[in-house]
């Protein structure tokens, strides 16, 4: 009997302390954000101990606490599943959140509602923890909806801005469409396996799992911004940069992928769903990488980069490698959060300038941010032996050597090279060259909060991949032998992307501006997807429903067919036929004629 | 009948024709109605007096009273029409058509 479960529960429950303190109103004082940040760092350190125990002994735990209710044969209780996935994700998430909290102490320093901001971030973290440690679908759904709600509140943080409100609503709507799939899966599991507990579902191993897995895939499409339900993620950049760093790069958007990873025992038996996942991920990663090529807002480029990496994770699930996808989730969190934090540092220093066409020459002005941006981009593109290499290169190798859809593989390789292209674009436009911002600048990165938080994630970006992949126990065996050209595929396409992008960017120094080509317009306007899908279907729906409800049903069936047509017909025919015109003279005249005639008849009748 | 009776009877008939055939003014119809009433009164009085039918000598006076009421009614209708249309042209009374 060891302290595994107690320490894990302690680590999760200290997170709820600052929320409870709002009852005592201690959240009004100005040191509340520091309290929150400290609590998260304590929770992180506390959660390292059970993780190390897990790594050492492979002990997995399920904590089933409180029996909530039993509905006929369904037993709902509070249960935590502390297995491979949650034990490794919780410290990673807490570490990244700790750094982001410290960063937002600097970034949101001048915001009057900073305590509320930290409370929202903390609530989000708690719901995310509920999601990853859930053992039954009901608890997972609670966490799922919770992160959706907190995402809405945080994206619309500056609610005075119309675009922010629209983006928050967009996020909720797209997530809702995914939730339909989730609820369909829950209903199927309830009917066919009589439970929402993961253990029982996996034990029963139902045969025809197409429908629930489709539902879960739809849920993942909504939450993880796959193609078809993706526009909310770039719009979500309306929120403050810490929100983008936490929610929309490391934590919330991986919830969809996490859900699919949780269900890997069911997915490994269903080839159809695997092919669907593969193709969906391939489309997503290529499409969003294409869209990222011509964006001008630095946060949007990084958002599309996130979307592309999420597509890569979905591709990994599609080739039946859930553990690799999970590894990519963990490593991706580090460098993506750091990229967002660097962009936040640049934005704040240039006085809230987000357009990369108005940045430049920051290489000498902000050395620390430059360093971390370049290292983050290199880690993202999979430079050997940085963090991204351990997961991304493995994914590309496994995809190359597996019996899979060649088109999806080609898309993924092209998207990998495009990753290098847009990373070079960011570095080129934001850091290199001559400054394109206003001369009176407020460039200052000397704040210890900023530097410490980025430094922590920097060390994580460099070493975490090595660290994690050397300490986890082997799960699926990676492909060890392959031809040398396959081994070097990822590296080759990345270097190709780098050189191409550098060459193209250097050309922009010399040529005159020209009209955008069709391809450019396609990429810049996100493939016209939001333009079409946000206008046409609602218009068609509303006009069709108006026509069918009020015109068809009310006007035609209830009014016109019988009542009004009868009355009109009668009136027309009676006017046509009758001779009466309502003139009194005619009536008098006819009376006189009748009188005369009758008198003549009476007198002449013998 | 005697000549006087025929005379009065003719007056009554002429007024009747005038009531039933008129051009445009409602007022002329009402005037002819008064003419009819007058001739009826004279005829009734003559017959009652000539036959010494004393018990019926109330009848012309009561006839006159009722005729006055009806004249008032007719005039009020005329005033109503004149309120609505300004003139009492009879072609205005055409609401009862279909």
XYZ file of C-alpha atoms in Angstrom, chain A residues 148-545:
398
model
C -15.919 24.188 -23.757
C -17.590 26.677 -21.422
C -14.310 28.011 -20.084
C -13.072 28.360 -23.633
C -16.124 30.486 -24.411
C -15.561 32.697 -21.367
C -11.883 33.107 -22.047
C -12.047 33.727 -25.794
C -14.602 36.438 -25.178
C -12.480 37.962 -22.418
C -12.434 41.348 -24.095
C -16.150 41.220 -24.668
C -16.393 44.795 -25.827
C -14.966 43.684 -29.139
C -17.481 42.270 -31.610
C -15.013 39.901 -33.198
C -14.224 38.364 -29.838
C -17.888 37.658 -29.114
C -18.386 36.186 -32.569
C -15.331 33.989 -32.142
C -16.462 32.742 -28.735
C -19.896 31.907 -30.097
C -18.316 30.206 -33.088
C -16.237 28.040 -30.766
C -19.320 27.014 -28.803
C -21.334 26.208 -31.935
C -18.657 24.098 -33.572
C -17.980 22.269 -30.317
C -21.694 21.622 -29.967
C -21.816 19.900 -33.317
C -19.055 17.631 -32.063
C -20.960 17.027 -28.853
C -23.754 15.473 -30.874
C -21.322 12.740 -31.838
C -20.249 12.344 -28.226
C -23.784 11.933 -26.997
C -24.554 9.494 -29.786
C -21.587 7.403 -28.662
C -22.721 7.599 -25.042
C -26.222 6.488 -26.012
C -24.894 3.582 -28.066
C -22.678 2.458 -25.231
C -25.569 2.714 -22.826
C -27.783 0.585 -24.990
C -25.302 -2.010 -26.119
C -22.864 -2.352 -23.243
C -25.096 -1.162 -20.424
C -22.429 1.081 -18.978
C -20.385 4.203 -19.310
C -17.358 2.743 -17.600
C -14.341 2.311 -19.808
C -13.312 -0.963 -18.213
C -16.600 -2.656 -18.915
C -16.717 -1.364 -22.482
C -13.255 -2.686 -23.247
C -13.956 -5.959 -21.547
C -17.143 -6.587 -23.455
C -15.398 -5.659 -26.726
C -18.543 -5.131 -28.806
C -18.418 -6.224 -32.406
C -20.032 -3.616 -34.579
C -18.504 -0.456 -33.198
C -18.891 1.673 -36.317
C -21.595 3.918 -34.913
C -20.073 4.891 -31.564
C -16.629 5.319 -33.043
C -18.089 7.554 -35.719
C -19.691 9.555 -32.938
C -16.400 9.829 -31.108
C -14.679 10.825 -34.325
C -17.248 13.577 -34.808
C -16.633 14.727 -31.241
C -12.900 14.799 -31.877
C -13.494 16.712 -35.113
C -15.399 19.351 -33.216
C -13.127 19.697 -30.244
C -9.801 19.302 -32.039
C -10.711 21.449 -35.034
C -10.402 18.893 -37.789
C -11.461 19.741 -41.313
C -15.155 20.516 -41.492
C -15.380 21.929 -37.988
C -12.128 23.842 -37.993
C -12.826 27.578 -38.393
C -13.263 28.210 -34.721
C -9.623 27.641 -33.899
C -8.118 30.545 -35.863
C -11.009 32.756 -34.757
C -10.255 31.819 -31.169
C -7.102 33.872 -31.383
C -9.266 36.833 -30.391
C -8.648 35.846 -26.821
C -5.603 36.956 -24.859
C -2.333 35.195 -25.640
C -2.214 33.127 -22.404
C -5.619 31.746 -23.355
C -4.344 30.842 -26.800
C -1.270 29.282 -25.264
C -3.138 27.195 -22.740
C -6.366 26.265 -24.385
C -5.809 26.324 -28.024
C -2.392 24.812 -28.254
C -1.655 22.469 -25.423
C -4.694 21.458 -23.530
C -8.207 21.865 -24.760
C -7.772 21.048 -28.405
C -5.978 17.838 -27.565
C -9.087 16.692 -25.685
C -10.541 15.306 -28.898
C -7.372 13.392 -29.696
C -7.244 12.231 -26.083
C -10.758 10.856 -26.369
C -9.799 8.820 -29.417
C -6.656 7.616 -27.663
C -8.705 6.503 -24.661
C -10.785 4.347 -26.959
C -7.866 2.709 -28.728
C -8.835 -0.861 -27.732
C -12.013 -0.412 -29.734
C -10.352 1.398 -32.576
C -7.668 -1.143 -33.218
C -10.274 -3.651 -34.313
C -12.157 -1.384 -36.686
C -10.327 -0.829 -39.946
C -13.000 1.381 -41.460
C -12.845 3.931 -38.703
C -9.080 3.856 -38.828
C -9.105 4.696 -42.520
C -11.616 7.473 -41.921
C -9.478 8.899 -39.132
C -6.404 8.714 -41.290
C -7.969 10.513 -44.204
C -9.582 13.134 -41.991
C -6.285 13.856 -40.276
C -4.442 14.007 -43.570
C -6.918 16.480 -45.066
C -6.782 18.605 -41.947
C -3.055 18.738 -41.686
C -2.563 19.650 -45.326
C -5.427 22.133 -45.550
C -4.506 24.056 -42.430
C -0.835 24.074 -43.390
C -1.802 25.602 -46.735
C -3.938 28.184 -44.977
C -1.068 29.053 -42.643
C 1.213 29.965 -45.502
C -0.266 33.339 -46.306
C -1.712 34.561 -43.031
C -0.448 37.838 -41.739
C -1.364 37.628 -38.090
C 1.319 35.888 -36.086
C -1.165 34.270 -33.715
C -3.218 32.930 -36.603
C -0.159 31.303 -38.159
C 0.596 29.569 -34.886
C -3.082 28.604 -34.540
C -3.014 26.973 -37.953
C 0.204 25.294 -36.980
C -1.609 23.847 -33.978
C -4.411 22.667 -36.209
C -1.924 21.032 -38.533
C -0.195 19.231 -35.671
C -3.589 18.073 -34.398
C -4.226 16.632 -37.834
C -0.902 14.845 -37.527
C -2.006 13.370 -34.195
C -5.234 12.167 -35.777
C -3.212 10.617 -38.602
C -1.167 8.787 -35.985
C -4.310 7.375 -34.453
C -5.376 6.390 -37.937
C -2.311 4.211 -38.381
C -3.129 2.491 -35.098
C -0.435 4.141 -32.975
C -2.228 5.716 -30.027
C 0.843 5.833 -27.830
C 2.801 7.792 -30.417
C -0.072 10.230 -30.740
C -0.065 10.652 -26.995
C 3.677 11.266 -27.007
C 3.174 13.894 -29.641
C 0.484 15.540 -27.495
C 2.899 15.818 -24.587
C 5.847 17.100 -26.561
C 3.741 19.425 -28.685
C 2.410 21.123 -25.561
C 5.861 22.364 -24.632
C 6.979 24.038 -27.791
C 3.574 25.257 -28.913
C 2.890 26.986 -25.605
C 6.332 28.492 -25.816
C 5.723 29.724 -29.354
C 2.533 31.413 -28.210
C 4.307 32.984 -25.267
C 7.063 34.321 -27.504
C 4.486 35.785 -29.825
C 2.792 37.337 -26.802
C 6.077 38.865 -25.763
C 6.570 40.289 -29.259
C 3.002 41.601 -29.395
C 3.235 43.363 -26.067
C 6.627 44.813 -26.841
C 5.492 46.256 -30.132
C 2.503 47.847 -28.433
C -0.111 45.278 -29.440
C 1.004 44.808 -33.017
C 0.054 41.408 -34.362
C 0.713 41.795 -38.064
C 4.008 40.277 -39.135
C 4.254 42.708 -41.985
C 4.795 45.374 -39.371
C 7.440 43.550 -37.418
C 11.057 42.943 -38.237
C 14.536 43.352 -36.937
C 13.696 41.917 -33.547
C 16.680 39.640 -33.765
C 18.869 42.206 -32.052
C 16.228 44.027 -30.079
C 14.740 41.049 -28.243
C 17.436 38.372 -28.047
C 15.771 36.104 -25.521
C 12.465 35.999 -27.335
C 14.296 35.444 -30.604
C 16.193 32.521 -29.145
C 13.104 30.828 -27.816
C 11.116 31.470 -30.989
C 13.786 29.902 -33.145
C 14.228 26.937 -30.824
C 10.467 26.475 -30.648
C 10.147 26.557 -34.418
C 12.996 24.081 -34.811
C 11.388 21.787 -32.256
C 8.076 22.101 -34.106
C 9.571 21.135 -37.422
C 11.277 18.120 -35.916
C 14.922 19.053 -35.831
C 16.872 16.003 -34.735
C 17.139 15.503 -31.009
C 15.013 18.417 -29.952
C 11.658 17.638 -28.440
C 9.575 17.417 -31.552
C 11.941 14.926 -33.109
C 11.136 12.145 -30.675
C 7.479 12.143 -31.512
C 7.197 13.640 -34.985
C 9.984 11.713 -36.637
C 8.701 8.486 -35.132
C 5.252 9.243 -36.526
C 6.566 9.883 -40.025
C 8.722 6.751 -39.919
C 5.858 4.612 -38.715
C 3.557 6.042 -41.342
C 6.119 5.371 -44.025
C 6.609 1.767 -43.058
C 3.017 0.830 -42.361
C 0.433 -0.635 -44.689
C -1.552 2.501 -45.147
C -3.260 4.826 -47.541
C -0.605 6.290 -49.807
C -2.557 9.468 -50.492
C -2.855 10.225 -46.781
C 0.839 9.599 -46.371
C 1.673 11.962 -49.213
C -0.537 14.673 -47.703
C 1.189 14.267 -44.370
C 4.640 14.563 -45.912
C 3.666 17.684 -47.837
C 2.215 19.168 -44.661
C 5.466 18.408 -42.838
C 7.428 20.390 -45.354
C 4.873 23.203 -45.187
C 5.433 23.285 -41.426
C 8.985 24.278 -42.126
C 7.783 26.839 -44.663
C 5.520 28.781 -42.398
C 7.916 28.534 -39.477
C 10.544 30.123 -41.682
C 7.992 32.743 -42.672
C 7.387 33.681 -39.050
C 11.083 33.851 -38.268
C 11.855 35.813 -41.408
C 9.153 38.400 -41.071
C 9.183 38.856 -37.333
C 12.837 38.622 -36.508
C 15.085 39.205 -39.462
C 15.716 42.178 -41.647
C 15.154 45.807 -40.896
C 12.485 46.998 -38.473
C 9.107 47.784 -39.964
C 7.485 49.017 -36.754
C 7.220 52.568 -35.515
C 10.443 54.092 -34.207
C 9.054 54.981 -30.797
C 9.007 51.505 -29.335
C 8.406 50.034 -25.934
C 10.459 46.900 -26.447
C 11.192 45.462 -23.065
C 11.591 41.827 -22.179
C 13.322 42.311 -18.886
C 10.516 41.133 -16.669
C 11.487 38.098 -14.547
C 8.008 36.566 -14.916
C 8.333 36.534 -18.670
C 11.888 35.300 -18.742
C 11.456 32.583 -16.145
C 8.341 31.154 -17.710
C 9.771 31.076 -21.214
C 13.014 29.701 -19.867
C 11.235 26.806 -18.213
C 9.406 25.904 -21.390
C 12.607 26.377 -23.352
C 14.364 23.773 -21.304
C 11.304 21.611 -21.713
C 11.318 22.106 -25.481
C 14.889 20.980 -25.698
C 15.003 18.145 -23.241
C 11.466 16.959 -22.612
C 11.293 14.711 -25.619
C 14.442 12.894 -24.650
C 13.403 12.795 -21.041
C 9.920 11.461 -21.568
C 10.726 8.935 -24.246
C 13.553 7.482 -22.206
C 11.453 7.042 -19.133
C 8.186 5.622 -20.381
C 7.800 1.944 -20.653
C 7.676 0.524 -24.148
C 4.177 0.053 -25.450
C 3.963 -0.522 -29.174
C 7.212 -1.485 -30.747
C 8.451 1.147 -33.203
C 9.691 0.026 -36.557
C 13.390 -0.501 -36.185
C 14.591 -1.282 -39.672
C 13.777 0.615 -42.798
C 15.574 1.788 -45.904
C 17.707 4.841 -45.393
C 15.633 7.037 -47.654
C 12.585 6.357 -45.535
C 14.451 7.096 -42.371
C 15.534 10.446 -43.700
C 12.168 11.392 -45.276
C 11.025 13.736 -42.536
C 14.373 15.433 -42.337
C 14.607 15.819 -46.087
C 11.219 17.364 -46.580
C 11.785 19.695 -43.661
C 15.105 20.943 -45.001
C 13.470 21.284 -48.409
C 10.752 23.393 -46.849
C 13.246 25.569 -45.027
C 15.355 26.352 -48.066
C 12.357 26.955 -50.294
C 10.779 29.308 -47.798
C 13.984 31.190 -47.193
C 14.519 31.655 -50.899
C 10.955 32.832 -51.462
C 11.100 35.202 -48.545
C 14.363 36.721 -49.752
C 12.763 37.300 -53.139
C 10.248 39.628 -51.502
C 13.061 42.094 -50.915
C 13.540 42.685 -54.604
C 10.369 42.233 -56.628
C 7.622 44.764 -57.006
C 4.220 44.008 -55.492
C 1.763 42.241 -57.742
C -1.862 41.181 -57.686
C -2.547 38.119 -55.591
C -2.971 34.920 -57.572
C -5.904 32.596 -57.145
C -3.824 30.209 -55.093
C -2.844 33.020 -52.766
C -6.435 34.054 -52.312
C -7.421 30.475 -51.596
C -4.807 30.219 -48.888
C -5.363 33.622 -47.382
C -9.108 33.298 -47.092
C -8.832 29.925 -45.374
C -9.903 28.062 -48.475
C -13.137 30.096 -48.586
C -14.539 27.643 -46.034
C -15.756 30.148 -43.424
C -17.013 32.514 -46.123
C -19.180 29.826 -47.659
C -20.231 27.820 -44.644
C -21.113 30.702 -42.400
C -23.430 32.298 -44.938
C -24.985 29.779 -47.310
C -26.329 27.036 -45.038
C -27.906 29.419 -42.500
C -29.525 31.429 -45.304
C -30.808 28.294 -47.015
C -32.091 26.862 -43.749
C -33.867 29.984 -42.623
C -35.442 30.802 -45.974
C -36.568 27.240 -46.501
C -38.070 27.037 -43.067
